[in-house]
Structures are given as structure tokens and as C-alpha cells.
């Protein structure tokens, strides 16, 4: 995916932040949101939401995975979560609070800037990296109500710094530190995932060692008109190996995972990372 990003870019469309500012200031309800952003049919699939689903989504404890006395049982639980859900919440993950706080703070400061300032690291025609709408690849594609900042972070020599924000000044440092922590955590998880299915713990790590790692920041501007017909992210699977999701606003629930024809709301556990198994591992 990273190599493709260097030769295929996203088609030019307006930033969603720009659309949101115009739509939210409008008075004609029929013209609030462009048709390309509106879902044609409300979902008829069952959604399991609220407190009842909080205990359903598997929660994996990295401390237990690393403790010889509890590792075998927790590895089996991890394997079950991957096979049956493809998603779990990871607690006691070991990423220092300071590292996540610094990243969150810098992401917020970047997103708070006026759109014109953020356009300094806009997507270009030859790349999917940078700031802008998410992966627009056709003229008739239904679009998501979100802007994103996508960066390739590893290997470090492949970074395109023209897309990396310079404001706030600490942004690049925060991303660098967090991405290193995330990479090592992903390697540890891959070892335990292999162990959980009876494989050599080093086997999965060996497959992904040195492969590309990206970071994506999603920004969902408020939509005050026809909000029930726009989606920040449409139903999808992740194309990579593992996604480590750090949620910024736990008060606004939006993430759902589909299992057995039903959508389950993912109620964020405080301090946890949401881990999603991507297409590469699924195959």
C-alpha cells in the first residue's frame, strides 16, 4: 500500500472541513450536504449498542500475555478474539501515558488550525499521503464526512516530510516517538498471536519485520444538517496487518464492528488501544 501511495493520488475534492463550515452556516436544508456524502438507504442491519455491548468486545491484557503463569490462557483468549471478532481492546499495553498525551495534544493543536494552515501539508496528485479527503479514487464514489492526515512513518528513510506538519513544532517528534512504541507493540502482539494458534512466536514477526508502517489521523467536522445520513467512515476492512487505534474523544461513540450480521458498538475502555486485524493477516 505504501508503494502505491507514491504513484496513485486521491482525486481532488473539497475538504470536508470547508464543506461543513459552509453547510452549517446555510439556511436551505435541501442544499446542506452534497449528494455524494449522503447515504441513499438507512442501514437495516441490527446494531447492538449501549452498555450491553461493552462486555462483549474482547479485552486482552498484555501483562497477562507476558506473565508465564497466565500467558497460555491469555494467548488462547487472544486467538479467539482474532478468529471470531478480528478486533479487540488491549489494556496494559505498555505505551507510556506521556507518549500518548503528547501525540494527542499535538494532533489537537494541528486540527485546531485554520484550514489554510493545514493545507501546507495537503495531499498531492502523486500521493495519498498528506492532509485532505480520504482516498477518493473515482468520480462516482460515495464520500465520507471526514478529512484525514495520512503519513508513512516507517521505514524512516521513506518518509515524505513535505506532508509532515511543522506546527505545532513538537508534532514530528511526537509522531516519531509514538510510532516507534506502536511498532514494537505490534511486533509483540504478532508473537503472541502466533503462539495462540500453536505457531512459532517468531514466525509472524518475521513476516512483518521491516515492512511499511503508516499513521492516519481522522477528523470528523460537525454536521448539523442531515447528520443521520453522513458517515465519517463507511463500512470497511483495513488493508494492512494490524491497526492500533487510539481514540481521542471517548464521549462520542462511533466505532462499530460487524459480527454475525450485527454491528456491535465498541465502548472504549479507558487507556486501552483498539486493535484491528487487517486483510493481510486475515488471508
PDB file of C-alpha atoms in Angstrom:
ATOM      1  CA  UNK A   1       0.000   0.000   0.000  1.00  0.00           C
ATOM      2  CA  UNK A   2       2.790   2.420   0.821  1.00  0.00           C
ATOM      3  CA  UNK A   3       4.422   1.969  -2.586  1.00  0.00           C
ATOM      4  CA  UNK A   4       1.090   2.504  -4.299  1.00  0.00           C
ATOM      5  CA  UNK A   5       0.668   5.733  -2.357  1.00  0.00           C
ATOM      6  CA  UNK A   6       3.697   7.160  -4.131  1.00  0.00           C
ATOM      7  CA  UNK A   7       2.256   6.778  -7.626  1.00  0.00           C
ATOM      8  CA  UNK A   8      -1.509   7.000  -7.207  1.00  0.00           C
ATOM      9  CA  UNK A   9      -3.107  10.003  -5.547  1.00  0.00           C
ATOM     10  CA  UNK A  10      -6.563  10.958  -4.366  1.00  0.00           C
ATOM     11  CA  UNK A  11      -8.844  12.794  -6.798  1.00  0.00           C
ATOM     12  CA  UNK A  12      -9.300  16.476  -5.912  1.00  0.00           C
ATOM     13  CA  UNK A  13     -12.444  17.273  -3.942  1.00  0.00           C
ATOM     14  CA  UNK A  14     -13.226  19.925  -1.361  1.00  0.00           C
ATOM     15  CA  UNK A  15     -12.030  19.492   2.199  1.00  0.00           C
ATOM     16  CA  UNK A  16     -14.879  18.291   4.399  1.00  0.00           C
ATOM     17  CA  UNK A  17     -13.991  20.947   6.966  1.00  0.00           C
ATOM     18  CA  UNK A  18     -14.670  23.559   4.289  1.00  0.00           C
ATOM     19  CA  UNK A  19     -17.983  21.935   3.354  1.00  0.00           C
ATOM     20  CA  UNK A  20     -19.024  21.662   6.986  1.00  0.00           C
ATOM     21  CA  UNK A  21     -18.402  25.343   7.627  1.00  0.00           C
ATOM     22  CA  UNK A  22     -20.493  26.283   4.575  1.00  0.00           C
ATOM     23  CA  UNK A  23     -23.282  23.777   5.229  1.00  0.00           C
ATOM     24  CA  UNK A  24     -23.591  24.530   8.913  1.00  0.00           C
ATOM     25  CA  UNK A  25     -23.951  28.229   8.129  1.00  0.00           C
ATOM     26  CA  UNK A  26     -26.655  27.641   5.489  1.00  0.00           C
ATOM     27  CA  UNK A  27     -30.397  28.065   5.793  1.00  0.00           C
ATOM     28  CA  UNK A  28     -31.710  25.861   2.963  1.00  0.00           C
ATOM     29  CA  UNK A  29     -31.999  22.312   4.303  1.00  0.00           C
ATOM     30  CA  UNK A  30     -32.190  20.847   0.797  1.00  0.00           C
ATOM     31  CA  UNK A  31     -28.731  22.160  -0.039  1.00  0.00           C
ATOM     32  CA  UNK A  32     -26.935  21.471   3.197  1.00  0.00           C
ATOM     33  CA  UNK A  33     -24.835  18.445   2.289  1.00  0.00           C
ATOM     34  CA  UNK A  34     -23.766  17.492  -1.264  1.00  0.00           C
ATOM     35  CA  UNK A  35     -25.406  14.309  -2.525  1.00  0.00           C
ATOM     36  CA  UNK A  36     -22.077  12.453  -2.747  1.00  0.00           C
ATOM     37  CA  UNK A  37     -21.841  12.498   1.051  1.00  0.00           C
ATOM     38  CA  UNK A  38     -25.366  11.232   1.732  1.00  0.00           C
ATOM     39  CA  UNK A  39     -26.183   7.582   2.311  1.00  0.00           C
ATOM     40  CA  UNK A  40     -29.013   6.537  -0.001  1.00  0.00           C
ATOM     41  CA  UNK A  41     -30.557   3.935   2.251  1.00  0.00           C
ATOM     42  CA  UNK A  42     -30.523   3.866   6.040  1.00  0.00           C
ATOM     43  CA  UNK A  43     -28.942   0.687   7.334  1.00  0.00           C
ATOM     44  CA  UNK A  44     -31.406  -2.073   8.113  1.00  0.00           C
ATOM     45  CA  UNK A  45     -28.811  -4.180   9.880  1.00  0.00           C
ATOM     46  CA  UNK A  46     -29.180  -4.665  13.596  1.00  0.00           C
ATOM     47  CA  UNK A  47     -26.928  -2.556  15.810  1.00  0.00           C
ATOM     48  CA  UNK A  48     -26.148  -3.711  19.336  1.00  0.00           C
ATOM     49  CA  UNK A  49     -25.333  -0.555  21.232  1.00  0.00           C
ATOM     50  CA  UNK A  50     -25.032   0.762  24.752  1.00  0.00           C
ATOM     51  CA  UNK A  51     -23.667  -0.836  27.894  1.00  0.00           C
ATOM     52  CA  UNK A  52     -24.758  -4.335  26.884  1.00  0.00           C
ATOM     53  CA  UNK A  53     -22.068  -4.485  24.179  1.00  0.00           C
ATOM     54  CA  UNK A  54     -19.239  -3.110  26.312  1.00  0.00           C
ATOM     55  CA  UNK A  55     -18.565  -6.501  27.856  1.00  0.00           C
ATOM     56  CA  UNK A  56     -18.929  -8.343  24.531  1.00  0.00           C
ATOM     57  CA  UNK A  57     -15.938  -6.897  22.667  1.00  0.00           C
ATOM     58  CA  UNK A  58     -12.893  -8.936  23.781  1.00  0.00           C
ATOM     59  CA  UNK A  59     -10.437  -7.225  26.120  1.00  0.00           C
ATOM     60  CA  UNK A  60      -6.860  -8.563  26.096  1.00  0.00           C
ATOM     61  CA  UNK A  61      -4.324  -7.811  28.836  1.00  0.00           C
ATOM     62  CA  UNK A  62      -0.710  -7.530  27.662  1.00  0.00           C
ATOM     63  CA  UNK A  63       0.535  -8.061  31.229  1.00  0.00           C
ATOM     64  CA  UNK A  64      -1.182 -11.438  31.287  1.00  0.00           C
ATOM     65  CA  UNK A  65       0.261 -12.306  27.886  1.00  0.00           C
ATOM     66  CA  UNK A  66       3.755 -11.624  29.204  1.00  0.00           C
ATOM     67  CA  UNK A  67       3.305 -13.363  32.570  1.00  0.00           C
ATOM     68  CA  UNK A  68       4.359 -17.055  32.330  1.00  0.00           C
ATOM     69  CA  UNK A  69       1.624 -18.022  34.799  1.00  0.00           C
ATOM     70  CA  UNK A  70      -1.208 -16.508  32.726  1.00  0.00           C
ATOM     71  CA  UNK A  71       0.262 -16.331  29.226  1.00  0.00           C
ATOM     72  CA  UNK A  72      -1.190 -19.587  27.879  1.00  0.00           C
ATOM     73  CA  UNK A  73      -4.744 -18.752  28.900  1.00  0.00           C
ATOM     74  CA  UNK A  74      -4.489 -15.157  27.637  1.00  0.00           C
ATOM     75  CA  UNK A  75      -2.950 -16.330  24.342  1.00  0.00           C
ATOM     76  CA  UNK A  76      -5.926 -18.613  23.801  1.00  0.00           C
ATOM     77  CA  UNK A  77      -8.234 -15.676  24.529  1.00  0.00           C
ATOM     78  CA  UNK A  78      -6.255 -13.542  22.048  1.00  0.00           C
ATOM     79  CA  UNK A  79      -6.507 -16.212  19.352  1.00  0.00           C
ATOM     80  CA  UNK A  80     -10.264 -16.469  19.898  1.00  0.00           C
ATOM     81  CA  UNK A  81     -10.647 -12.682  19.655  1.00  0.00           C
ATOM     82  CA  UNK A  82      -8.718 -12.601  16.364  1.00  0.00           C
ATOM     83  CA  UNK A  83     -10.546 -15.547  14.837  1.00  0.00           C
ATOM     84  CA  UNK A  84     -14.069 -14.682  15.963  1.00  0.00           C
ATOM     85  CA  UNK A  85     -14.038 -10.893  16.073  1.00  0.00           C
ATOM     86  CA  UNK A  86     -10.984  -9.620  14.216  1.00  0.00           C
ATOM     87  CA  UNK A  87     -10.873  -6.826  16.786  1.00  0.00           C
ATOM     88  CA  UNK A  88     -10.140  -6.424  20.485  1.00  0.00           C
ATOM     89  CA  UNK A  89      -9.231  -3.827  23.085  1.00  0.00           C
ATOM     90  CA  UNK A  90      -5.746  -4.041  24.542  1.00  0.00           C
ATOM     91  CA  UNK A  91      -5.124  -2.938  28.124  1.00  0.00           C
ATOM     92  CA  UNK A  92      -1.810  -2.610  29.977  1.00  0.00           C
ATOM     93  CA  UNK A  93      -0.226  -2.214  26.530  1.00  0.00           C
ATOM     94  CA  UNK A  94       2.899  -0.525  27.824  1.00  0.00           C
ATOM     95  CA  UNK A  95       2.848   2.605  25.665  1.00  0.00           C
ATOM     96  CA  UNK A  96       3.739   5.354  28.170  1.00  0.00           C
ATOM     97  CA  UNK A  97       0.938   7.768  29.044  1.00  0.00           C
ATOM     98  CA  UNK A  98       3.262  10.685  28.318  1.00  0.00           C
ATOM     99  CA  UNK A  99       3.805   9.443  24.763  1.00  0.00           C
ATOM    100  CA  UNK A 100       0.076   9.176  24.015  1.00  0.00           C
ATOM    101  CA  UNK A 101      -0.676  12.512  25.734  1.00  0.00           C
ATOM    102  CA  UNK A 102       1.976  14.306  23.689  1.00  0.00           C
ATOM    103  CA  UNK A 103       0.676  12.842  20.455  1.00  0.00           C
ATOM    104  CA  UNK A 104      -2.940  13.638  21.294  1.00  0.00           C
ATOM    105  CA  UNK A 105      -2.067  17.183  22.284  1.00  0.00           C
ATOM    106  CA  UNK A 106      -0.166  17.838  19.060  1.00  0.00           C
ATOM    107  CA  UNK A 107      -2.882  16.259  16.908  1.00  0.00           C
ATOM    108  CA  UNK A 108      -5.492  18.507  18.543  1.00  0.00           C
ATOM    109  CA  UNK A 109      -3.317  21.584  18.011  1.00  0.00           C
ATOM    110  CA  UNK A 110      -2.819  20.671  14.364  1.00  0.00           C
ATOM    111  CA  UNK A 111      -6.529  20.090  13.751  1.00  0.00           C
ATOM    112  CA  UNK A 112      -7.494  23.342  15.510  1.00  0.00           C
ATOM    113  CA  UNK A 113      -5.602  25.365  12.920  1.00  0.00           C
ATOM    114  CA  UNK A 114      -7.498  27.158  10.146  1.00  0.00           C
ATOM    115  CA  UNK A 115      -7.901  25.057   7.024  1.00  0.00           C
ATOM    116  CA  UNK A 116      -5.500  27.278   5.084  1.00  0.00           C
ATOM    117  CA  UNK A 117      -2.721  26.499   7.564  1.00  0.00           C
ATOM    118  CA  UNK A 118      -3.351  22.755   7.312  1.00  0.00           C
ATOM    119  CA  UNK A 119      -3.220  22.965   3.524  1.00  0.00           C
ATOM    120  CA  UNK A 120       0.542  23.446   3.802  1.00  0.00           C
ATOM    121  CA  UNK A 121       0.726  19.640   4.014  1.00  0.00           C
ATOM    122  CA  UNK A 122      -2.113  18.893   1.570  1.00  0.00           C
ATOM    123  CA  UNK A 123      -2.312  15.742  -0.480  1.00  0.00           C
ATOM    124  CA  UNK A 124      -0.658  15.996  -3.896  1.00  0.00           C
ATOM    125  CA  UNK A 125      -1.649  14.410  -7.205  1.00  0.00           C
ATOM    126  CA  UNK A 126       1.106  11.779  -6.947  1.00  0.00           C
ATOM    127  CA  UNK A 127       0.410  10.597  -3.397  1.00  0.00           C
ATOM    128  CA  UNK A 128      -2.210   9.540  -0.873  1.00  0.00           C
ATOM    129  CA  UNK A 129      -0.112  10.974   1.935  1.00  0.00           C
ATOM    130  CA  UNK A 130      -0.835  14.375   3.438  1.00  0.00           C
ATOM    131  CA  UNK A 131      -3.936  16.191   4.637  1.00  0.00           C
ATOM    132  CA  UNK A 132      -7.236  16.052   2.793  1.00  0.00           C
ATOM    133  CA  UNK A 133     -10.291  13.912   1.999  1.00  0.00           C
ATOM    134  CA  UNK A 134      -9.890  10.184   2.482  1.00  0.00           C
ATOM    135  CA  UNK A 135      -8.850   8.129  -0.554  1.00  0.00           C
ATOM    136  CA  UNK A 136     -11.067   9.472  -3.353  1.00  0.00           C
ATOM    137  CA  UNK A 137     -10.434   7.132  -6.296  1.00  0.00           C
ATOM    138  CA  UNK A 138     -13.453   7.605  -8.615  1.00  0.00           C
ATOM    139  CA  UNK A 139     -15.810  10.367  -9.736  1.00  0.00           C
ATOM    140  CA  UNK A 140     -18.946   8.489  -8.649  1.00  0.00           C
ATOM    141  CA  UNK A 141     -17.601   7.275  -5.300  1.00  0.00           C
ATOM    142  CA  UNK A 142     -19.716   7.982  -2.220  1.00  0.00           C
ATOM    143  CA  UNK A 143     -17.619  10.180   0.031  1.00  0.00           C
ATOM    144  CA  UNK A 144     -17.003  10.132   3.770  1.00  0.00           C
ATOM    145  CA  UNK A 145     -17.660  13.072   6.071  1.00  0.00           C
ATOM    146  CA  UNK A 146     -14.055  13.235   7.200  1.00  0.00           C
ATOM    147  CA  UNK A 147     -10.679  14.740   6.446  1.00  0.00           C
ATOM    148  CA  UNK A 148      -7.544  12.807   7.238  1.00  0.00           C
ATOM    149  CA  UNK A 149      -3.827  13.218   7.678  1.00  0.00           C
ATOM    150  CA  UNK A 150      -2.017  10.153   6.374  1.00  0.00           C
ATOM    151  CA  UNK A 151       1.743   9.734   6.852  1.00  0.00           C
ATOM    152  CA  UNK A 152       4.145   6.920   6.138  1.00  0.00           C
ATOM    153  CA  UNK A 153       6.278   6.693   9.276  1.00  0.00           C
ATOM    154  CA  UNK A 154       8.464   3.603   8.812  1.00  0.00           C
ATOM    155  CA  UNK A 155      10.964   2.831   7.463  1.00  0.00           C
ATOM    156  CA  UNK A 156      12.141   6.280   8.486  1.00  0.00           C
ATOM    157  CA  UNK A 157      14.148   6.777   5.282  1.00  0.00           C
ATOM    158  CA  UNK A 158      10.942   6.511   3.232  1.00  0.00           C
ATOM    159  CA  UNK A 159       9.244   9.434   4.973  1.00  0.00           C
ATOM    160  CA  UNK A 160       7.981  12.256   2.750  1.00  0.00           C
ATOM    161  CA  UNK A 161       8.499  15.176   5.102  1.00  0.00           C
ATOM    162  CA  UNK A 162       6.721  17.587   2.751  1.00  0.00           C
ATOM    163  CA  UNK A 163       3.498  16.118   4.189  1.00  0.00           C
ATOM    164  CA  UNK A 164       4.547  16.262   7.842  1.00  0.00           C
ATOM    165  CA  UNK A 165       3.118  19.246   9.758  1.00  0.00           C
ATOM    166  CA  UNK A 166       5.600  21.709  11.189  1.00  0.00           C
ATOM    167  CA  UNK A 167       3.019  23.276  13.526  1.00  0.00           C
ATOM    168  CA  UNK A 168       2.973  22.626  16.386  1.00  0.00           C
ATOM    169  CA  UNK A 169       6.747  22.416  16.423  1.00  0.00           C
ATOM    170  CA  UNK A 170       6.695  19.220  18.510  1.00  0.00           C
ATOM    171  CA  UNK A 171       4.392  17.341  16.102  1.00  0.00           C
ATOM    172  CA  UNK A 172       7.086  15.442  14.207  1.00  0.00           C
ATOM    173  CA  UNK A 173       8.840  14.414  17.399  1.00  0.00           C
ATOM    174  CA  UNK A 174       5.583  13.182  18.958  1.00  0.00           C
ATOM    175  CA  UNK A 175       4.740  11.107  15.878  1.00  0.00           C
ATOM    176  CA  UNK A 176       8.249   9.663  15.763  1.00  0.00           C
ATOM    177  CA  UNK A 177       8.203   8.554  19.398  1.00  0.00           C
ATOM    178  CA  UNK A 178       4.657   7.188  19.269  1.00  0.00           C
ATOM    179  CA  UNK A 179       5.224   5.307  16.012  1.00  0.00           C
ATOM    180  CA  UNK A 180       8.303   3.576  17.469  1.00  0.00           C
ATOM    181  CA  UNK A 181       6.280   2.484  20.507  1.00  0.00           C
ATOM    182  CA  UNK A 182       3.465   1.297  18.250  1.00  0.00           C
ATOM    183  CA  UNK A 183       5.814  -0.686  16.038  1.00  0.00           C
ATOM    184  CA  UNK A 184       7.362  -2.556  18.966  1.00  0.00           C
ATOM    185  CA  UNK A 185       3.945  -3.218  20.461  1.00  0.00           C
ATOM    186  CA  UNK A 186       2.707  -4.624  17.136  1.00  0.00           C
ATOM    187  CA  UNK A 187       5.706  -6.951  16.966  1.00  0.00           C
ATOM    188  CA  UNK A 188       4.981  -8.253  20.480  1.00  0.00           C
ATOM    189  CA  UNK A 189       1.329  -8.832  19.615  1.00  0.00           C
ATOM    190  CA  UNK A 190       2.258 -10.731  16.458  1.00  0.00           C
ATOM    191  CA  UNK A 191       4.427 -13.058  18.531  1.00  0.00           C
ATOM    192  CA  UNK A 192       1.588 -13.797  20.942  1.00  0.00           C
ATOM    193  CA  UNK A 193      -0.905 -14.204  18.085  1.00  0.00           C
ATOM    194  CA  UNK A 194       1.353 -16.840  16.530  1.00  0.00           C
ATOM    195  CA  UNK A 195       1.762 -18.555  19.892  1.00  0.00           C
ATOM    196  CA  UNK A 196      -2.007 -18.562  20.379  1.00  0.00           C
ATOM    197  CA  UNK A 197      -2.511 -20.705  17.278  1.00  0.00           C
ATOM    198  CA  UNK A 198       0.400 -23.018  18.037  1.00  0.00           C
ATOM    199  CA  UNK A 199       2.908 -21.482  15.622  1.00  0.00           C
ATOM    200  CA  UNK A 200       6.483 -20.362  16.221  1.00  0.00           C
ATOM    201  CA  UNK A 201       6.198 -16.997  18.055  1.00  0.00           C
ATOM    202  CA  UNK A 202       8.861 -15.529  15.758  1.00  0.00           C
ATOM    203  CA  UNK A 203       7.078 -16.566  12.558  1.00  0.00           C
ATOM    204  CA  UNK A 204       4.594 -13.701  12.236  1.00  0.00           C
ATOM    205  CA  UNK A 205       7.053 -11.111  13.468  1.00  0.00           C
ATOM    206  CA  UNK A 206       9.472 -12.253  10.785  1.00  0.00           C
ATOM    207  CA  UNK A 207       6.868 -11.686   8.075  1.00  0.00           C
ATOM    208  CA  UNK A 208       6.265  -8.071   9.116  1.00  0.00           C
ATOM    209  CA  UNK A 209       9.735  -7.083  10.320  1.00  0.00           C
ATOM    210  CA  UNK A 210      10.864  -4.039   8.349  1.00  0.00           C
ATOM    211  CA  UNK A 211       7.598  -3.619   6.450  1.00  0.00           C
ATOM    212  CA  UNK A 212       5.963  -0.218   5.999  1.00  0.00           C
ATOM    213  CA  UNK A 213       4.025   1.450   8.804  1.00  0.00           C
ATOM    214  CA  UNK A 214       1.613   4.312   8.332  1.00  0.00           C
ATOM    215  CA  UNK A 215      -0.269   6.669  10.642  1.00  0.00           C
ATOM    216  CA  UNK A 216      -3.696   8.066   9.893  1.00  0.00           C
ATOM    217  CA  UNK A 217      -5.464  10.850  11.803  1.00  0.00           C
ATOM    218  CA  UNK A 218      -9.191  11.146  11.103  1.00  0.00           C
ATOM    219  CA  UNK A 219     -11.012  14.448  11.620  1.00  0.00           C
ATOM    220  CA  UNK A 220     -14.821  14.490  11.615  1.00  0.00           C
ATOM    221  CA  UNK A 221     -16.221  18.053  11.404  1.00  0.00           C
ATOM    222  CA  UNK A 222     -19.638  18.577  12.998  1.00  0.00           C
ATOM    223  CA  UNK A 223     -22.552  18.097  10.594  1.00  0.00           C
ATOM    224  CA  UNK A 224     -25.598  19.917  11.896  1.00  0.00           C
ATOM    225  CA  UNK A 225     -27.834  19.180   8.890  1.00  0.00           C
ATOM    226  CA  UNK A 226     -28.750  15.656   7.712  1.00  0.00           C
ATOM    227  CA  UNK A 227     -26.281  14.258  10.225  1.00  0.00           C
ATOM    228  CA  UNK A 228     -28.083  10.903  10.210  1.00  0.00           C
ATOM    229  CA  UNK A 229     -27.216  10.440   6.523  1.00  0.00           C
ATOM    230  CA  UNK A 230     -23.471  11.101   6.573  1.00  0.00           C
ATOM    231  CA  UNK A 231     -20.777   8.705   7.732  1.00  0.00           C
ATOM    232  CA  UNK A 232     -17.320   9.604   8.974  1.00  0.00           C
ATOM    233  CA  UNK A 233     -16.041   6.221   7.807  1.00  0.00           C
ATOM    234  CA  UNK A 234     -18.066   3.800   5.729  1.00  0.00           C
ATOM    235  CA  UNK A 235     -18.021   0.033   6.444  1.00  0.00           C
ATOM    236  CA  UNK A 236     -14.600  -1.293   5.508  1.00  0.00           C
ATOM    237  CA  UNK A 237     -11.782  -3.643   6.364  1.00  0.00           C
ATOM    238  CA  UNK A 238      -8.226  -2.479   6.986  1.00  0.00           C
ATOM    239  CA  UNK A 239      -5.798  -3.458   4.258  1.00  0.00           C
ATOM    240  CA  UNK A 240      -2.660  -3.934   6.367  1.00  0.00           C
ATOM    241  CA  UNK A 241      -1.587  -6.356   9.072  1.00  0.00           C
ATOM    242  CA  UNK A 242      -2.582  -4.691  12.354  1.00  0.00           C
ATOM    243  CA  UNK A 243      -4.210  -1.372  13.131  1.00  0.00           C
ATOM    244  CA  UNK A 244      -3.663   0.172  16.569  1.00  0.00           C
ATOM    245  CA  UNK A 245      -6.429   2.708  17.145  1.00  0.00           C
ATOM    246  CA  UNK A 246      -6.044   5.474  19.707  1.00  0.00           C
ATOM    247  CA  UNK A 247      -9.404   7.180  20.231  1.00  0.00           C
ATOM    248  CA  UNK A 248      -9.357  10.854  21.089  1.00  0.00           C
ATOM    249  CA  UNK A 249     -12.883  11.516  22.297  1.00  0.00           C
ATOM    250  CA  UNK A 250     -14.391   8.722  24.373  1.00  0.00           C
ATOM    251  CA  UNK A 251     -17.555  10.776  24.957  1.00  0.00           C
ATOM    252  CA  UNK A 252     -18.573  10.439  21.297  1.00  0.00           C
ATOM    253  CA  UNK A 253     -19.181   6.795  20.428  1.00  0.00           C
ATOM    254  CA  UNK A 254     -18.931   5.884  16.771  1.00  0.00           C
ATOM    255  CA  UNK A 255     -16.772   2.813  16.235  1.00  0.00           C
ATOM    256  CA  UNK A 256     -18.640  -0.410  15.479  1.00  0.00           C
ATOM    257  CA  UNK A 257     -17.531  -3.912  14.484  1.00  0.00           C
ATOM    258  CA  UNK A 258     -19.634  -6.348  12.459  1.00  0.00           C
ATOM    259  CA  UNK A 259     -20.071  -9.928  13.619  1.00  0.00           C
ATOM    260  CA  UNK A 260     -22.711 -12.464  12.599  1.00  0.00           C
ATOM    261  CA  UNK A 261     -24.673  -9.858  10.654  1.00  0.00           C
ATOM    262  CA  UNK A 262     -24.876  -7.427  13.567  1.00  0.00           C
ATOM    263  CA  UNK A 263     -22.967  -4.237  14.317  1.00  0.00           C
ATOM    264  CA  UNK A 264     -21.588  -4.004  17.858  1.00  0.00           C
ATOM    265  CA  UNK A 265     -20.710  -0.639  19.369  1.00  0.00           C
ATOM    266  CA  UNK A 266     -17.153  -0.554  20.698  1.00  0.00           C
ATOM    267  CA  UNK A 267     -17.300   1.190  24.051  1.00  0.00           C
ATOM    268  CA  UNK A 268     -13.741   2.400  24.618  1.00  0.00           C
ATOM    269  CA  UNK A 269     -12.055   1.102  27.754  1.00  0.00           C
ATOM    270  CA  UNK A 270     -10.126   3.899  29.443  1.00  0.00           C
ATOM    271  CA  UNK A 271      -6.471   3.751  28.477  1.00  0.00           C
ATOM    272  CA  UNK A 272      -6.955   0.897  26.016  1.00  0.00           C
ATOM    273  CA  UNK A 273      -5.903   0.628  22.390  1.00  0.00           C
ATOM    274  CA  UNK A 274      -8.346  -0.882  19.908  1.00  0.00           C
ATOM    275  CA  UNK A 275      -6.530  -3.458  17.772  1.00  0.00           C
ATOM    276  CA  UNK A 276      -7.979  -4.426  14.402  1.00  0.00           C
ATOM    277  CA  UNK A 277      -6.771  -7.443  12.431  1.00  0.00           C
ATOM    278  CA  UNK A 278      -6.231  -6.370   8.810  1.00  0.00           C
ATOM    279  CA  UNK A 279      -6.710  -8.129   5.493  1.00  0.00           C
ATOM    280  CA  UNK A 280      -3.095  -9.316   5.266  1.00  0.00           C
ATOM    281  CA  UNK A 281      -3.416 -11.369   8.462  1.00  0.00           C
ATOM    282  CA  UNK A 282      -6.953 -12.467   7.626  1.00  0.00           C
ATOM    283  CA  UNK A 283      -5.607 -14.113   4.484  1.00  0.00           C
TER     284      UNK A 283
END
